[in-house]
């Protein structure tokens, strides 16, 4: 019997030396210690022994069992260690490789100009009102003193949705919404997208404006000039001068075109200002009495001034962009230049 025990032990040892995976170890465990394994088989032999011999065999088998368990356990630790090592190797990452940095976007130049203007106007007490892009003919034109069949309609080539519904051609209808829903004093800016059936290097079917409207008692063209000068200096530099030239808009009377002295040549005359020393930047004027009246504000008590700024025009001047279509081409090489 003793010989058999040592043979078993020897066999276990041999099998263990070549066992190099947890799977094989489990198989060895089952073969020797399992329910139908070799060691359990030995105990079954007890039945054939005399009762007094049985305890001894029991002890010997138990001792064999613990020796085998011990052997397997030691081997198990070594195998586990090796497997772990291999896993580390297989899954190793080179932490010295340069990382992949997620690409950061930039703001579109039009958004930058818009944010800058909103900031500047907020500093002067203007609040933002954003109106709808789909407007009625009444609000986009008629309330602003542009009746049907009026020649001024030709100034703005319109996208009609139905005979009476259209895509707003300017942000001026923002004035109407604000004046019909609130009482003076009013001081708002209306930034937003606008649409006209135009398409060339300086006109795009979709473009952006900021409308400004101030209504209060005793306002004059001087207030308009002072406000715009402040804003234009903020955009083009504090050395520029501004001038007002007579113009025509149906919703303002008098109407003006606002020029800034050329910020490239300081007014001497260059390519940008076409030799004139001045650059036209926006339209403005005193709110027409008829418009105030249309919106329920008494023109004998209140006066107002208004202006409309084209954001593409400002951005093109400021950043020397030659073609308005570049804003809408979605070319990242273009957009990323304005950080
Ligand atoms: N709405 C005009 C346009 O799109 C711009 C404009 C001119 C707005 C004069 C005004 C203004 O408020 O007073 O051409």
CSV table of N, CA, C and O and ligand atoms in Angstrom, one decimal, residues 144 155-156 169-173 175 194 196 207 209-213 224 248-249 251-252 254-257 282-287 305-310, ligand 1:
chain,number,residue,atom,x,y,z
A,144,UNK,N,-43.5,98.7,-41.2
A,144,UNK,CA,-42.3,99.5,-41.3
A,144,UNK,C,-42.4,100.6,-42.4
A,144,UNK,O,-41.4,101.0,-42.9
A,155,UNK,N,-35.8,97.2,-53.0
A,155,UNK,CA,-34.5,97.3,-52.3
A,155,UNK,C,-34.2,95.9,-51.7
A,155,UNK,O,-33.1,95.6,-51.4
A,156,UNK,N,-35.2,95.1,-51.5
A,156,UNK,CA,-35.0,93.8,-50.8
A,156,UNK,C,-35.7,92.7,-51.6
A,156,UNK,O,-37.0,92.6,-51.5
A,169,UNK,N,-36.5,89.8,-44.5
A,169,UNK,CA,-35.5,90.3,-45.3
A,169,UNK,C,-34.5,91.1,-44.6
A,169,UNK,O,-33.5,91.5,-45.1
A,170,UNK,N,-34.8,91.4,-43.3
A,170,UNK,CA,-34.0,92.2,-42.4
A,170,UNK,C,-34.4,92.0,-41.0
A,170,UNK,O,-35.4,91.3,-40.7
A,171,UNK,N,-33.6,92.5,-40.0
A,171,UNK,CA,-34.0,92.3,-38.6
A,171,UNK,C,-34.9,93.4,-38.1
A,171,UNK,O,-35.4,93.4,-37.0
A,172,UNK,N,-35.2,94.4,-39.0
A,172,UNK,CA,-36.1,95.5,-38.6
A,172,UNK,C,-37.5,95.1,-38.1
A,172,UNK,O,-38.0,95.8,-37.2
A,173,UNK,N,-38.1,94.0,-38.6
A,173,UNK,CA,-39.4,93.6,-38.0
A,173,UNK,C,-39.2,93.4,-36.4
A,173,UNK,O,-40.2,93.5,-35.7
A,175,UNK,N,-38.1,95.5,-34.5
A,175,UNK,CA,-38.6,96.8,-34.0
A,175,UNK,C,-40.1,96.7,-33.7
A,175,UNK,O,-40.6,97.2,-32.7
A,194,UNK,N,-31.1,86.6,-41.7
A,194,UNK,CA,-32.0,87.3,-42.6
A,194,UNK,C,-31.8,86.7,-44.0
A,194,UNK,O,-30.8,86.1,-44.3
A,196,UNK,N,-32.4,87.0,-48.4
A,196,UNK,CA,-32.8,87.7,-49.6
A,196,UNK,C,-32.4,86.9,-50.8
A,196,UNK,O,-31.4,86.2,-50.8
A,207,UNK,N,-27.9,85.8,-44.6
A,207,UNK,CA,-26.9,86.6,-44.0
A,207,UNK,C,-27.4,87.0,-42.6
A,207,UNK,O,-28.4,86.5,-42.1
A,209,UNK,N,-27.8,90.1,-39.5
A,209,UNK,CA,-27.9,91.5,-39.1
A,209,UNK,C,-28.0,91.7,-37.6
A,209,UNK,O,-28.5,90.7,-36.9
A,210,UNK,N,-27.7,92.9,-37.1
A,210,UNK,CA,-28.2,93.2,-35.7
A,210,UNK,C,-28.9,94.6,-35.9
A,210,UNK,O,-28.4,95.5,-36.5
A,211,UNK,N,-30.1,94.5,-35.5
A,211,UNK,CA,-31.0,95.7,-35.5
A,211,UNK,C,-30.8,96.4,-34.1
A,211,UNK,O,-30.7,95.7,-33.1
A,212,UNK,N,-30.8,97.7,-34.1
A,212,UNK,CA,-30.8,98.5,-32.9
A,212,UNK,C,-32.0,99.4,-32.8
A,212,UNK,O,-32.4,99.9,-33.9
A,213,UNK,N,-32.7,99.5,-31.7
A,213,UNK,CA,-33.8,100.4,-31.6
A,213,UNK,C,-33.8,101.1,-30.2
A,213,UNK,O,-33.7,100.4,-29.2
A,224,UNK,N,-28.0,109.1,-31.6
A,224,UNK,CA,-27.7,108.0,-32.6
A,224,UNK,C,-26.2,108.0,-32.9
A,224,UNK,O,-25.5,107.0,-32.8
A,248,UNK,N,-31.9,107.1,-47.7
A,248,UNK,CA,-33.3,106.9,-47.6
A,248,UNK,C,-33.6,105.4,-47.1
A,248,UNK,O,-33.1,104.5,-47.6
A,249,UNK,N,-34.4,105.4,-46.1
A,249,UNK,CA,-35.1,104.1,-45.7
A,249,UNK,C,-36.5,104.5,-45.3
A,249,UNK,O,-36.7,105.5,-44.7
A,251,UNK,N,-38.5,103.4,-43.1
A,251,UNK,CA,-38.8,103.3,-41.7
A,251,UNK,C,-38.1,104.3,-40.9
A,251,UNK,O,-38.3,104.4,-39.7
A,252,UNK,N,-37.3,105.1,-41.5
A,252,UNK,CA,-36.6,106.2,-40.7
A,252,UNK,C,-36.7,107.5,-41.5
A,252,UNK,O,-36.8,107.6,-42.7
A,254,UNK,N,-35.2,111.6,-40.5
A,254,UNK,CA,-34.3,111.4,-41.6
A,254,UNK,C,-33.6,110.0,-41.5
A,254,UNK,O,-33.4,109.4,-40.5
A,255,UNK,N,-33.1,109.6,-42.7
A,255,UNK,CA,-32.3,108.4,-42.7
A,255,UNK,C,-30.8,108.7,-43.1
A,255,UNK,O,-30.6,109.7,-43.7
A,256,UNK,N,-29.9,107.9,-42.5
A,256,UNK,CA,-28.5,108.2,-42.8
A,256,UNK,C,-27.8,106.9,-43.1
A,256,UNK,O,-28.2,105.8,-42.8
A,257,UNK,N,-26.6,107.1,-43.8
A,257,UNK,CA,-25.7,106.0,-44.0
A,257,UNK,C,-24.5,106.4,-43.1
A,257,UNK,O,-24.1,107.5,-43.1
A,282,UNK,N,-23.0,101.0,-42.2
A,282,UNK,CA,-24.4,100.6,-41.8
A,282,UNK,C,-25.4,101.7,-42.1
A,282,UNK,O,-25.0,102.8,-42.4
A,283,UNK,N,-26.7,101.3,-42.0
A,283,UNK,CA,-27.8,102.3,-42.3
A,283,UNK,C,-28.5,102.6,-40.9
A,283,UNK,O,-28.6,101.7,-40.1
A,284,UNK,N,-29.0,103.8,-40.8
A,284,UNK,CA,-29.6,104.2,-39.6
A,284,UNK,C,-30.6,105.4,-39.8
A,284,UNK,O,-30.7,105.9,-40.9
A,285,UNK,N,-31.1,105.8,-38.7
A,285,UNK,CA,-32.0,107.0,-38.8
A,285,UNK,C,-32.9,107.2,-37.6
A,285,UNK,O,-32.8,106.4,-36.7
A,286,UNK,N,-33.7,108.3,-37.7
A,286,UNK,CA,-34.7,108.5,-36.6
A,286,UNK,C,-35.9,107.7,-37.0
A,286,UNK,O,-36.4,107.8,-38.2
A,287,UNK,N,-36.5,107.0,-36.1
A,287,UNK,CA,-37.7,106.2,-36.4
A,287,UNK,C,-38.8,107.0,-37.0
A,287,UNK,O,-39.1,108.1,-36.4
A,305,UNK,N,-34.5,106.3,-32.3
A,305,UNK,CA,-33.5,106.0,-33.4
A,305,UNK,C,-33.3,104.5,-33.6
A,305,UNK,O,-33.5,103.7,-32.7
A,306,UNK,N,-32.9,104.2,-34.9
A,306,UNK,CA,-32.7,102.8,-35.2
A,306,UNK,C,-31.5,102.6,-36.1
A,306,UNK,O,-31.1,103.6,-36.8
A,307,UNK,N,-31.0,101.4,-36.1
A,307,UNK,CA,-29.9,101.2,-37.1
A,307,UNK,C,-29.9,99.7,-37.4
A,307,UNK,O,-30.4,98.8,-36.7
A,308,UNK,N,-29.3,99.4,-38.6
A,308,UNK,CA,-29.2,98.0,-39.0
A,308,UNK,C,-27.7,97.7,-39.4
A,308,UNK,O,-27.2,98.4,-40.2
A,309,UNK,N,-27.1,96.7,-38.7
A,309,UNK,CA,-25.7,96.4,-39.0
A,309,UNK,C,-25.6,95.0,-39.7
A,309,UNK,O,-26.2,94.0,-39.2
A,310,UNK,N,-25.0,95.0,-40.9
A,310,UNK,CA,-24.8,93.7,-41.5
A,310,UNK,C,-23.5,93.0,-41.0
A,310,UNK,O,-22.4,93.6,-41.1
B,1,LIG,N1,-33.3,97.2,-42.5
B,1,LIG,C1,-32.2,97.8,-43.4
B,1,LIG,C2,-31.7,96.9,-44.4
B,1,LIG,O1,-31.7,95.7,-44.2
B,1,LIG,C3,-31.1,98.3,-42.5
B,1,LIG,C4,-31.5,99.5,-41.7
B,1,LIG,C5,-31.4,100.8,-42.1
B,1,LIG,C6,-32.1,99.3,-40.4
B,1,LIG,C7,-31.8,101.8,-41.4
B,1,LIG,C8,-32.5,100.4,-39.7
B,1,LIG,C9,-32.3,101.6,-40.1
B,1,LIG,O2,-33.0,100.2,-38.5
B,1,LIG,O3,-32.7,102.7,-39.4
B,1,LIG,O4,-31.2,97.3,-45.4
